[in-house]
C-alpha positions as semicolon CSV with decimal commas, in nm:
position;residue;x (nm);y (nm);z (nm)
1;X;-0,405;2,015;1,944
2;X;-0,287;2,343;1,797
3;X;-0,466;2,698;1,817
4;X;-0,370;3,023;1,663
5;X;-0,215;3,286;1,877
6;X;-0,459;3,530;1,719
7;X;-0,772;3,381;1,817
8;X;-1,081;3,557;1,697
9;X;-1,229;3,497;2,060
10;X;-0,902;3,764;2,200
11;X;-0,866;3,942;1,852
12;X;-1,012;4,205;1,630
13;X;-0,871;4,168;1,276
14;X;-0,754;4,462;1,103
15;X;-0,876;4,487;0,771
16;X;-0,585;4,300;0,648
17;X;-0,570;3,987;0,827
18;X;-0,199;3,894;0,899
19;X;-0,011;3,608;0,961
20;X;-0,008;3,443;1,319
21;X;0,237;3,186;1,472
22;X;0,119;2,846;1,609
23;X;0,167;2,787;1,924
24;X;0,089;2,518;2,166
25;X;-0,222;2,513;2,410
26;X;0,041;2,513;2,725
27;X;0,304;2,723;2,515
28;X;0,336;3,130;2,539
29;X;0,309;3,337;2,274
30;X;0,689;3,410;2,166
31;X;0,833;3,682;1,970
32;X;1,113;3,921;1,990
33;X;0,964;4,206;2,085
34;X;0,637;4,295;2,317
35;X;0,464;4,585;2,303
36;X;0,244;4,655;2,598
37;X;-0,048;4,947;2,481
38;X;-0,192;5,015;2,194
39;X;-0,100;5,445;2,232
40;X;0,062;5,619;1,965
41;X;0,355;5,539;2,106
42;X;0,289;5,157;2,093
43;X;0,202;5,159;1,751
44;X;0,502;5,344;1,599
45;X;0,727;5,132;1,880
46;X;0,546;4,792;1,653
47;X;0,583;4,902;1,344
48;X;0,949;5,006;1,383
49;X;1,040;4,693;1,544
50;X;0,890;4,522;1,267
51;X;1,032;4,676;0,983
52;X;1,405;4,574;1,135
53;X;1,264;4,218;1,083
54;X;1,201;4,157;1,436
55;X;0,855;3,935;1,527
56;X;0,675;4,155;1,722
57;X;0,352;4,098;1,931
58;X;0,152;4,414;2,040
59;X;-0,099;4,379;2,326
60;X;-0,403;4,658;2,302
61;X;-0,562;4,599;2,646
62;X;-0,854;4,806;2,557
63;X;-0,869;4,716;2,235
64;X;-0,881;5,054;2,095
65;X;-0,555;5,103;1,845
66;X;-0,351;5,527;1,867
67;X;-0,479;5,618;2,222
68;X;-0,579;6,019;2,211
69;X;-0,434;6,058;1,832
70;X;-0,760;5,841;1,748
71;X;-0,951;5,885;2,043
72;X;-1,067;6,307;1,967
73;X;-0,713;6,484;1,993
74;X;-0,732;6,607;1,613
75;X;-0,560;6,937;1,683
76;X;-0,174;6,847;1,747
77;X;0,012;7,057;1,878
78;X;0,352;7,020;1,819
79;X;0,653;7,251;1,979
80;X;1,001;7,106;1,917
81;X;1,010;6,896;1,614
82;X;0,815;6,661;1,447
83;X;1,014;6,397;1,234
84;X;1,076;6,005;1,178
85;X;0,750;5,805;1,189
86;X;0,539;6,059;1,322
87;X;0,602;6,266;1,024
88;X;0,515;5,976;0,853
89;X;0,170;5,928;0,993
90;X;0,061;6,317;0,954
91;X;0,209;6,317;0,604
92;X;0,005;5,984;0,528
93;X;-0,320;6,205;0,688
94;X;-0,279;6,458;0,450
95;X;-0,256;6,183;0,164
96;X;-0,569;6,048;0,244
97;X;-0,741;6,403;0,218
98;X;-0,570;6,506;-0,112
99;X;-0,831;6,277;-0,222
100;X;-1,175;6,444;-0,350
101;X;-1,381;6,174;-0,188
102;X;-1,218;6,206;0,177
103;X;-1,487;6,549;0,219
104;X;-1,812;6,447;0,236
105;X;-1,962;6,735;0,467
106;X;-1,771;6,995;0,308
107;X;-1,512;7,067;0,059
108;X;-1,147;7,132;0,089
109;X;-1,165;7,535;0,028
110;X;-1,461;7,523;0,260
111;X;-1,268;7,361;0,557
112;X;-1,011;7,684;0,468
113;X;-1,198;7,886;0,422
114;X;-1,547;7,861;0,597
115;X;-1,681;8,170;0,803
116;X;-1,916;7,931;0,987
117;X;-1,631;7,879;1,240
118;X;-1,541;8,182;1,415
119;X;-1,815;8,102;1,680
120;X;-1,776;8,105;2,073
121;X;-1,416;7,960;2,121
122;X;-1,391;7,764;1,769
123;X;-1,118;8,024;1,619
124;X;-1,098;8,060;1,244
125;X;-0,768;8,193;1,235
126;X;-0,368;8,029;1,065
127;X;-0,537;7,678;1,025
128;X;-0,387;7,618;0,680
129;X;-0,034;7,670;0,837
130;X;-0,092;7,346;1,009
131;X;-0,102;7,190;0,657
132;X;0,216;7,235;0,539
133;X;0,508;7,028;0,375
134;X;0,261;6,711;0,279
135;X;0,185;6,681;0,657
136;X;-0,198;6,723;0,812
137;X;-0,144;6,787;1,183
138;X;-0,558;6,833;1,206
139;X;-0,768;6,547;1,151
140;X;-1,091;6,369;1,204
141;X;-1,064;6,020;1,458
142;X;-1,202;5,775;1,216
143;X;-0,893;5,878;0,972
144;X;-0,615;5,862;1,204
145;X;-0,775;5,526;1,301
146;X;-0,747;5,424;0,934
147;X;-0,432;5,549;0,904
148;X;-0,261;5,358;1,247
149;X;-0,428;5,005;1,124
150;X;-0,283;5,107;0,761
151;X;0,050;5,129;0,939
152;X;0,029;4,820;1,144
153;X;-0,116;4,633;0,845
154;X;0,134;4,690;0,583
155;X;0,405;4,438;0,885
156;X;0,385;4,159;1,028
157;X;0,263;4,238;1,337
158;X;0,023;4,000;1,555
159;X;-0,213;4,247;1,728
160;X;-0,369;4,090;2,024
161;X;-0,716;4,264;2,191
162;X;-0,909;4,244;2,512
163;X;-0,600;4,078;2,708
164;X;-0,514;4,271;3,050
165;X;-0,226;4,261;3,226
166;X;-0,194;4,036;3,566
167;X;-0,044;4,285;3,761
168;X;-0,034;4,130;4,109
169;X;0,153;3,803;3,961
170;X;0,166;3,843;3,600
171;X;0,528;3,960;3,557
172;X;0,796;3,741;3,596
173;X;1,124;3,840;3,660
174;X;1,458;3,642;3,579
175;X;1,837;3,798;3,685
176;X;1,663;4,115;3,638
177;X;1,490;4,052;3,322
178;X;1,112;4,038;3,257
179;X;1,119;3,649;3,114
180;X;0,743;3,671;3,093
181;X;0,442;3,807;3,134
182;X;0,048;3,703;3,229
183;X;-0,257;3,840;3,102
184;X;-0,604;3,789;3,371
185;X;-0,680;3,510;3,065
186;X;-0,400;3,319;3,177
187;X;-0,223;3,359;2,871
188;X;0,128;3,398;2,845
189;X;0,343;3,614;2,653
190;X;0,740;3,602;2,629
191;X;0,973;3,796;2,455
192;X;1,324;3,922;2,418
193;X;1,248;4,290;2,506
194;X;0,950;4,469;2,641
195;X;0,805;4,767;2,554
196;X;0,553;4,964;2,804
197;X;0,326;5,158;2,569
198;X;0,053;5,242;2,787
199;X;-0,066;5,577;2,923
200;X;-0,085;5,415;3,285
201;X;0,270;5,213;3,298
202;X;0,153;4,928;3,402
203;X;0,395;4,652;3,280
204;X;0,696;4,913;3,417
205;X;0,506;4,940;3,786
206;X;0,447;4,530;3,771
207;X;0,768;4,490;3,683
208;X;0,913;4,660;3,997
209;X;1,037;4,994;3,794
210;X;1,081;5,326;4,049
211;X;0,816;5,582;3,974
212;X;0,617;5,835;4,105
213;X;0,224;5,946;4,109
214;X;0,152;6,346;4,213
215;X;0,339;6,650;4,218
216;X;0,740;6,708;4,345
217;X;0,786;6,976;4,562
218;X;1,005;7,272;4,367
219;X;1,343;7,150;4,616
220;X;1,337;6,826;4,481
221;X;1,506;6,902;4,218
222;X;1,557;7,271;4,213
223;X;1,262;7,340;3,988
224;X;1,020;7,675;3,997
225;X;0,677;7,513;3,877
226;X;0,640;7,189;4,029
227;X;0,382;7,159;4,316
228;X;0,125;7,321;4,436
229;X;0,094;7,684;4,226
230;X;-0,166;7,899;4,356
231;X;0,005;8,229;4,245
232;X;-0,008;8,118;3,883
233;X;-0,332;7,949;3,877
234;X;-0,497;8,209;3,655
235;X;-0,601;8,085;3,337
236;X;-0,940;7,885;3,286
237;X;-0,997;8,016;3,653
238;X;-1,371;8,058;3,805
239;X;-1,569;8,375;3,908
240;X;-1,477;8,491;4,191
241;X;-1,714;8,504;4,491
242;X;-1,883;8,152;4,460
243;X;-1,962;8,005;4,767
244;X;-1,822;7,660;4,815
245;X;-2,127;7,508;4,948
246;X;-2,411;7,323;4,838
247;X;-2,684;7,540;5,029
248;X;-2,470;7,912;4,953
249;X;-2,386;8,031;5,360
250;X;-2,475;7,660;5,526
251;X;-2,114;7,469;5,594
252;X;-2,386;7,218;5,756
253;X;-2,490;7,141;5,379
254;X;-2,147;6,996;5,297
255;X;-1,954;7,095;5,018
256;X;-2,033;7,122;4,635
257;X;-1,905;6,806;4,446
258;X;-1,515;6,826;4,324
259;X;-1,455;7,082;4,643
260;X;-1,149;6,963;4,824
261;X;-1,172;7,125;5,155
262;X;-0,807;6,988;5,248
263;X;-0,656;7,176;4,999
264;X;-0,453;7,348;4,814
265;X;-0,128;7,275;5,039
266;X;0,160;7,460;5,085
267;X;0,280;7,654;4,776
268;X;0,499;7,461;4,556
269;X;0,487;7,160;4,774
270;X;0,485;6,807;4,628
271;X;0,100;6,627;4,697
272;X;-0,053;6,313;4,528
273;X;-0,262;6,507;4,274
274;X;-0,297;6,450;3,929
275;X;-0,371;6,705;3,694
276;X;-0,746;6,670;3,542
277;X;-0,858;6,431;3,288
278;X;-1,102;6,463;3,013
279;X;-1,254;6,294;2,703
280;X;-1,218;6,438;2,368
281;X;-1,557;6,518;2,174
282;X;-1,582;6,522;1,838
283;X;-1,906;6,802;1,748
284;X;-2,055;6,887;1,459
285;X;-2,309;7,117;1,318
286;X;-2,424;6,897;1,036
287;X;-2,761;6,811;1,056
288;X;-2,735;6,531;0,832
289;X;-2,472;6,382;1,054
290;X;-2,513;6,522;1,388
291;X;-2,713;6,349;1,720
292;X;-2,835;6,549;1,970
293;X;-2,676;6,601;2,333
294;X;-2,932;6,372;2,572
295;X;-2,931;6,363;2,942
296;X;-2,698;6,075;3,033
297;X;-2,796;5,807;3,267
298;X;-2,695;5,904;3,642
299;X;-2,712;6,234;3,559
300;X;-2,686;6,421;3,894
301;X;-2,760;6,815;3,882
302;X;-2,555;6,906;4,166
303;X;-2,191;6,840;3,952
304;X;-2,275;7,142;3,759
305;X;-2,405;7,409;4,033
306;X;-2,062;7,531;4,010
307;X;-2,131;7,615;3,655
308;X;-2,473;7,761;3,720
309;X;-2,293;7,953;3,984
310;X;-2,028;8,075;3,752
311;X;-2,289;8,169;3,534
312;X;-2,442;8,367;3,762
313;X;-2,112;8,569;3,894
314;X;-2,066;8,634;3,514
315;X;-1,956;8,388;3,297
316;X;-2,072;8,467;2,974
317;X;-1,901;8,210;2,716
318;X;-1,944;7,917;2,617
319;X;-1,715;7,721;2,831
320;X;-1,552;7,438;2,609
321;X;-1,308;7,516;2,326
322;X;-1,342;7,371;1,921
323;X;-1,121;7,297;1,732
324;X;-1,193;7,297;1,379
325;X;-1,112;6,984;1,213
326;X;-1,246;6,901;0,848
327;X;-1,558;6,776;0,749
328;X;-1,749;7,039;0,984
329;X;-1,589;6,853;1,300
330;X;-1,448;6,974;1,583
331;X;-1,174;6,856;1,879
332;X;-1,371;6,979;2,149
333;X;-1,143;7,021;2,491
334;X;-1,190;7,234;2,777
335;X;-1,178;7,607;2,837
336;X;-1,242;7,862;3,092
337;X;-1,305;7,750;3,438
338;X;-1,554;7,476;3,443
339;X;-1,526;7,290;3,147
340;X;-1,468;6,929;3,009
341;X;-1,217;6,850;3,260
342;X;-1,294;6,663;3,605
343;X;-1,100;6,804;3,822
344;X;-1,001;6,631;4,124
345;X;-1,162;6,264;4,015
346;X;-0,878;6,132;3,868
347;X;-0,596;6,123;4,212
348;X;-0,655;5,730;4,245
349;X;-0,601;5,630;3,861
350;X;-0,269;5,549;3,827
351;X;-0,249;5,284;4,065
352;X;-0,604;5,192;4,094
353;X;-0,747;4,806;3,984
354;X;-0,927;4,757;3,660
355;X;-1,258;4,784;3,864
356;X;-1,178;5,130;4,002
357;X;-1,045;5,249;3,664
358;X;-1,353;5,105;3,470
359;X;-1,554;5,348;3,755
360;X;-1,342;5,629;3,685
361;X;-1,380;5,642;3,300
362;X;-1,800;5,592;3,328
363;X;-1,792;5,886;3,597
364;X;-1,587;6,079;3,331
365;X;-1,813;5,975;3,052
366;X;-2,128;6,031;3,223
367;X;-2,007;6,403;3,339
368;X;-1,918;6,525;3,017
369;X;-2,258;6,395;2,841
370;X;-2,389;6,590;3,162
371;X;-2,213;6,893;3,072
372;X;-2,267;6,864;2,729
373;X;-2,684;6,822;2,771
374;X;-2,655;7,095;3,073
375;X;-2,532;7,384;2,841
376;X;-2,728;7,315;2,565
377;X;-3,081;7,231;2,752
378;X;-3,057;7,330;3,131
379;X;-3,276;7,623;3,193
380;X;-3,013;7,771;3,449
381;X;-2,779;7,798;3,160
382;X;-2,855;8,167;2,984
383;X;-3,046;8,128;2,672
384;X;-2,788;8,292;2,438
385;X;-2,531;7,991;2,579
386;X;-2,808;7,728;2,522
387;X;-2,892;7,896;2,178
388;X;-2,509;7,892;2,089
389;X;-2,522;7,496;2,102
390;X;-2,846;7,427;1,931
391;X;-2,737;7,362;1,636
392;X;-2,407;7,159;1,771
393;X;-2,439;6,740;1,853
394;X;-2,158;6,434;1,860
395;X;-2,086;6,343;1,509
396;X;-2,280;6,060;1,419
397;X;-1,989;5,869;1,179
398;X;-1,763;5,886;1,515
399;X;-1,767;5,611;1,781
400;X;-2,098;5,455;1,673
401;X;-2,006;5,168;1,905
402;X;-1,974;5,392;2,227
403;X;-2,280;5,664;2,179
404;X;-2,031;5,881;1,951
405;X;-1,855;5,977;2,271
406;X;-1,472;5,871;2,258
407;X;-1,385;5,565;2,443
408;X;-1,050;5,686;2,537
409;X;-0,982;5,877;2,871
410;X;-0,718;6,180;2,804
411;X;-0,497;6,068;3,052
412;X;-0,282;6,315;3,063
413;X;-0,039;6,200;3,316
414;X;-0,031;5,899;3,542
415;X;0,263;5,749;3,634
416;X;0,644;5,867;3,606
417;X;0,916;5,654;3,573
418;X;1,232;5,748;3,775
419;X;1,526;5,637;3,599
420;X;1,883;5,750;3,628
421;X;1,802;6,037;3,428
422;X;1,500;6,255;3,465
423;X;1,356;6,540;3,256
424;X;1,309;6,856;3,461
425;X;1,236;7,191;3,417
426;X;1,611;7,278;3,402
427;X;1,613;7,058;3,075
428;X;1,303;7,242;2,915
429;X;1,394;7,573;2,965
430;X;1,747;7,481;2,843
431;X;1,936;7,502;3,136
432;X;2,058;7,207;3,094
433;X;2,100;6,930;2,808
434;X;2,112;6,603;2,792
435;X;2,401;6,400;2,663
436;X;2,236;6,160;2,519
437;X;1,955;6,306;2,326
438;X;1,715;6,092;2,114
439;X;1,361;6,335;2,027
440;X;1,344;6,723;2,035
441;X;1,086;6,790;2,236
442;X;0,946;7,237;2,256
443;X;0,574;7,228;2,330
444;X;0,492;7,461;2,625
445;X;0,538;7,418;3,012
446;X;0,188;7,263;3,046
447;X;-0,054;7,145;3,355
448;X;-0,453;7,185;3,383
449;X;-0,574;7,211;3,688
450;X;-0,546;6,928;3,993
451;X;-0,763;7,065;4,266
452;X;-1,074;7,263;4,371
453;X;-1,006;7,459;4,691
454;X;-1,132;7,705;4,897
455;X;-0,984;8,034;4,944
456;X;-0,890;8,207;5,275
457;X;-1,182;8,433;5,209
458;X;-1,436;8,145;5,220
459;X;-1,475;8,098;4,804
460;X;-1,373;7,829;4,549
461;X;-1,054;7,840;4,298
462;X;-0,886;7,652;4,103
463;X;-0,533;7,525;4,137
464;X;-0,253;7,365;3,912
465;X;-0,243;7,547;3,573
466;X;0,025;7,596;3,446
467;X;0,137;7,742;3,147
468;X;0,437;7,867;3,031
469;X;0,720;7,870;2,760
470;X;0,990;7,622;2,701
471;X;1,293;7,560;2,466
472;X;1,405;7,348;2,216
473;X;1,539;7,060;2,408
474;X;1,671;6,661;2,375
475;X;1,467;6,396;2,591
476;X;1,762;6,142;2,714
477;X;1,749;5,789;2,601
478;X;1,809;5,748;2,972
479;X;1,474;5,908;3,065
480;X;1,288;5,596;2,845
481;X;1,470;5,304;2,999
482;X;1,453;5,216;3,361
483;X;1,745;5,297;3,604
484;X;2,028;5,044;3,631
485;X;1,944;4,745;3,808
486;X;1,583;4,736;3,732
487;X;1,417;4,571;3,427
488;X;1,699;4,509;3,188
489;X;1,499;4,437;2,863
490;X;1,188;4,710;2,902
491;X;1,158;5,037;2,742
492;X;0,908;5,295;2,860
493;X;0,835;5,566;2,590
494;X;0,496;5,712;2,709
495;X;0,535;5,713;3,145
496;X;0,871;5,847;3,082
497;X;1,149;5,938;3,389
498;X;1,053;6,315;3,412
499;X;0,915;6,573;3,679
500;X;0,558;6,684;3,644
501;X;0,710;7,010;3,500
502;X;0,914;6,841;3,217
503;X;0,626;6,564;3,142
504;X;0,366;6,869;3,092
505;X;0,572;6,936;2,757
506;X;0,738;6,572;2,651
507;X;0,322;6,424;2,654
508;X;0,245;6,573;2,309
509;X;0,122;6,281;2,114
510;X;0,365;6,359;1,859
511;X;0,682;6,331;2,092
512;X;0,535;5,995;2,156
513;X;0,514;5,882;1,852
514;X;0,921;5,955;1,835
515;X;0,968;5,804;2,102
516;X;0,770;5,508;2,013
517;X;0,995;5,499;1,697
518;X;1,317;5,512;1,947
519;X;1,176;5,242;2,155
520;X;1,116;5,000;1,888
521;X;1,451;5,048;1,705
522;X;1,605;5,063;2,029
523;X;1,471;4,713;2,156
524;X;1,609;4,562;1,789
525;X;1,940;4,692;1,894
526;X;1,945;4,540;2,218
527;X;1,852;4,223;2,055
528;X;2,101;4,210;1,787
529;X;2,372;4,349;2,064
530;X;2,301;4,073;2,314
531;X;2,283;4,381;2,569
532;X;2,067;4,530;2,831
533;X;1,812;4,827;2,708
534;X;2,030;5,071;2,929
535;X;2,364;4,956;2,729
536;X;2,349;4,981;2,407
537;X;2,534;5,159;2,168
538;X;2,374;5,541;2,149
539;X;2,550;5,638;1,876
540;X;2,451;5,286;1,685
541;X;2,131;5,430;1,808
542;X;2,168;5,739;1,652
543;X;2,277;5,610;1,337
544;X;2,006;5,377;1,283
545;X;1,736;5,686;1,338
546;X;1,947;5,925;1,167
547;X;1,911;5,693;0,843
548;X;1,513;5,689;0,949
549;X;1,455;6,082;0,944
550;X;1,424;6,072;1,305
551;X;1,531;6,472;1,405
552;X;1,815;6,444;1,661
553;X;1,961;6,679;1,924
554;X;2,260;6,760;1,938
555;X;2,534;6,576;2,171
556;X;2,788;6,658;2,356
557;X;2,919;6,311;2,362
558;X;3,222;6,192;2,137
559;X;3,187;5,885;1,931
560;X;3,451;5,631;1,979
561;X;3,745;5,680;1,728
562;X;3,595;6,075;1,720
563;X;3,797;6,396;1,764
564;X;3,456;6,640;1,856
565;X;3,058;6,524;1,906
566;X;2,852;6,398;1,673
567;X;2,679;6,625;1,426
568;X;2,342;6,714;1,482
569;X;2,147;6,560;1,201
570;X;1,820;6,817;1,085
571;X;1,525;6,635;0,931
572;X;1,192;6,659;0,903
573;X;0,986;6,881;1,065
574;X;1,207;7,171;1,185
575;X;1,348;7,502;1,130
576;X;1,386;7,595;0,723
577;X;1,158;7,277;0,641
578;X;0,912;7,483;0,451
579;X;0,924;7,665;0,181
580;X;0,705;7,996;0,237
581;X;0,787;8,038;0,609
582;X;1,033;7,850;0,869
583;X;0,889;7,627;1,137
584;X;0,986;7,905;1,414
585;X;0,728;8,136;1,281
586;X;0,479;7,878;1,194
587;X;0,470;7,732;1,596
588;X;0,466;8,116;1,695
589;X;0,122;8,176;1,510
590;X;-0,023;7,813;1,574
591;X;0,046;7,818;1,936
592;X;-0,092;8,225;1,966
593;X;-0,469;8,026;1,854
594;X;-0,437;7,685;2,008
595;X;-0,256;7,677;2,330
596;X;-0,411;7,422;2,612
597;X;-0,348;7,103;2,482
């Protein structure tokens, strides 16, 4: 008996239903490439992969296809450059609202040019310099959903749901290859070359890669913003003077939730903390279209007393910021100093089971529809807050399935792989550059908070943020592959081998699309090459992306046969790309209005 690899019991069709192999009931599912997350990063990894005529088998654990790019994150933000297939996706965006019928809750020159959006945070100003050069770089979820399933439609790639990786036993390792891996199911996938899409890095942890979880200290590797930060810590910081406990004056009382009385550490010392996770919420003011905030389920007052308290030592702003994104939507993220981010719920993610993960998104889920129903209803919230979100609610054509409330955690960091090269601050700031270049990466030095603390004085701050500028840099191909030794056929494009520092800049979405792209083309190469991930050919490599529009740093290596480096090769989204203004100026004014990704 026969069965088809893309069972509709594991599988939800695209709208295009494509081709699946046969296999046998005791056989694996075989291709050349696997691609382990359904990110960004694993789509444009797929799709690459698939267009060099390689079979190619992408695994979407959660079953939800582009990660943050369709999970909320309309506003990208971009630094560096913005080429290859990720240019491709934002140009296909704007395609699909140069048509009349893509604005149904407003018009084109309305989304311009409305006044209705210079309220609270939700700033008004240089949004058509995001649309520029055929590319859209804001958008609404449902389209950039559309658009990634367009993508993956238009190849044959089998796209496999709902299967989880075994990741006590599930990864098999042969003369330092991964010869197979095993979903919970007990089915079996094999391939020539891996590719570790996922915001966690699971397959790369399973598969016995070096990483890390946490914070370095600065001396690890000579860096200036790694650790703990206290001194810096100033941006979407609390009032000061709030009392840390849950009866103000009585230690007896205990502490208020998300307190962490151990903290903050030693100043830039290394610690196991994560910076804070959120969910990205898609708002509108349509009344046609919106549904009101409600009082989740579990709903505990206490998580927000540090808001009432903030309130009440003079907060006086709504404390989330909007981002406008067409069709009277916004991206909705956090601002100020109690906001849509959990801070401190997040430190056992990484490495935690399913079961503790599964917890850790419903806490998230259930405080944000908290916070959400708390500003607009809760009577401790002043009334000009409350009357500032009456007329907001979740947009009602968004995430129907999951009460219009994203499904994907904004994990912003999680694990880091430590290969033989990693990304750190030195390489940001362009202090140093690596050899072997593959995506230009420029977005600011970037960390949200990671800790609630209590001061010397006896009152509660926040700790971790970090914000600051970077360069133009190169990430190294080195920094996606693991060290030598480990995992010869994996690529890791998302939980790449940098410091927190240098990860708080690479984990745009858009630098993961690129490197996505680099994976995928990268994994054909090895396969063509008969080599090991960590051996092949860079400047093949280059070629081959070159040819694709992928923007490349420059390189201080020599080709073989070569008297100097190779040329830089300019393309897409950079410096000069536009007609009316070059890229330089247009970051400078985007990043002055949006910059806390």
């Amino acid at each position: 008996m026969l069965r088809l690899c893309s069972s509709f019991a594991g599988l939800v069709l695209l709208a295009a239903v494509l081709p699946a192999p046969v296999c046998g009931d005791d056989g694996p599912d075989k291709a050349d490439v696997v691609v382990y997350g359904g990110t960004s990063a694993g789509v444009m990894a797929a799709v690459r992969a698939a267009r060099e005529n390689a079979s190619v088998i992408m695994i979407v654990p959660d079953g939800h296809i582009g990660g943050t790019t369709t999970g909320g994150l309309g506003q990208t933000d971009i630094g560096g450059g913005m080429s290859g297939m990720a240019r491709e996706f934002y140009r296909r965006v704007h395609d699909y609202y140069d048509r009349d019928e893509a604005w149904t809750w407003e018009t084109r020159d309305d989304y311009f040019n409305a006044s209705w959006y210079d309220r609270w945070s939700l700033e008004g100003r240089g949004w058509s310099r995001r649309w520029r050069d055929g590319a859209a770089l804001t958008f609404e979820p449902s389209v950039a959903s559309e658009v990634m399933k367009g993508m993956l439609g238009e190849v044959d790639v089998q796209v496999v749901h709902a299967e989880r990786l075994n990741r006590e036993t599930g990864v098999r390792m042969q003369d330092g290859r991964i010869s197979e891996i095993e979903m919970e199911s007990g089915r079996v996938f094999t391939a020539e070359v891996y590719v570790d899409a996922t915001y966690e890095g699971d397959l790369m942890a399973a598969a016995g890669v070096s990483y890390i979880v946490g914070r370095e200290s600065n001396s690890d590797y000579g860096e200036t913003l790694n650790g703990v930060q206290t001194q810096r810590a100033t941006s979407h910081q609390l009032p000061s003077g709030i009392d840390p406990y849950r009866v103000p004056g009585d230690p007896e009382s205990g502490f208020l939730p998300g307190v962490d009385p151990s903290g903050p550490g030693d100043e830039t010392s290394g610690d196991h903390r994560v910076q804070a996770y959120n969910i990205r919420i898609t708002m509108t003011d349509v009344p046609e279209n919106r549904v009101p905030f409600a009082k989740p389920e579990g709903y505990e007052e206490m998580e927000y007393e540090l808001l009432f308290r903030a309130f009440e030592a003079g907060l006086d702003a709504v404390p989330l910021h909007g981002a406008r994104m067409p069709n009277r939507k916004t991206d909705t993220n956090n601002s100020r100093g109690f906001s849509t981010d959990f801070i401190g719920r997040n430190y056992d993610y990484p490495d935690a089971d399913y079961v503790r993960r599964e917890e850790i998104v419903r806490e998230h889920r259930t405080y944000i529809q908290g916070l959400l129903w708390t500003l607009s209803e809760h009577p401790r919230v002043p009334a000009e807050i409350r009357g500032e979100l009456s007329d907001w609610g979740y947009a009602r054509d968004e995430f129907g399935e999951h009460d219009h409330l994203s499904p994907q955690l904004y994990v912003r960091e999680a694990r880091r792989m430590v290969g033989d090269y990693v990304m750190t601050e030195q390489d940001v700031r362009g202090q140093r550059t690596a050899p072997d270049g593959v995506v230009i990466g420029g977005y600011q030095i970037d960390s949200h908070h990671t800790q609630r603390y209590i001061t010397a004085s006896g009152y509660v701050r926040n700790e971790g943020d970090v914000q600051t500028s970077a360069g133009s840099y190169g990430i190294s191909y080195r920094a996606i592959v693991p060290g030598e030794g480990e995992a010869r056929n994996l690529i890791v494009p998302v939980c790449v081998s940098a410091t927190h520092v240098a990860h708080g800049t690479i984990r745009m979405e858009p630098v993961f699309m690129q490197l996505g792209h680099v994976a995928g083309q990268a994994a054909v190469l090895s396969i063509e090459d008969g080599v090991a991930v960590q051996d092949i050919d860079y400047f093949a490599l280059r070629e081959r992306l070159a040819d694709q529009g992928l923007t490349l740093p420059e390189t201080t290596m020599v080709p073989p046969g070569a008297e100097g480096p190779a040329e830089p090769v300019y393309t897409g989204f950079m410096n000069g790309d536009f007609e009316e203004e070059p890229f330089d100026r247009f970051w400078s004014v985007s990043r002055n209005v949006l910059r806390h990704d």
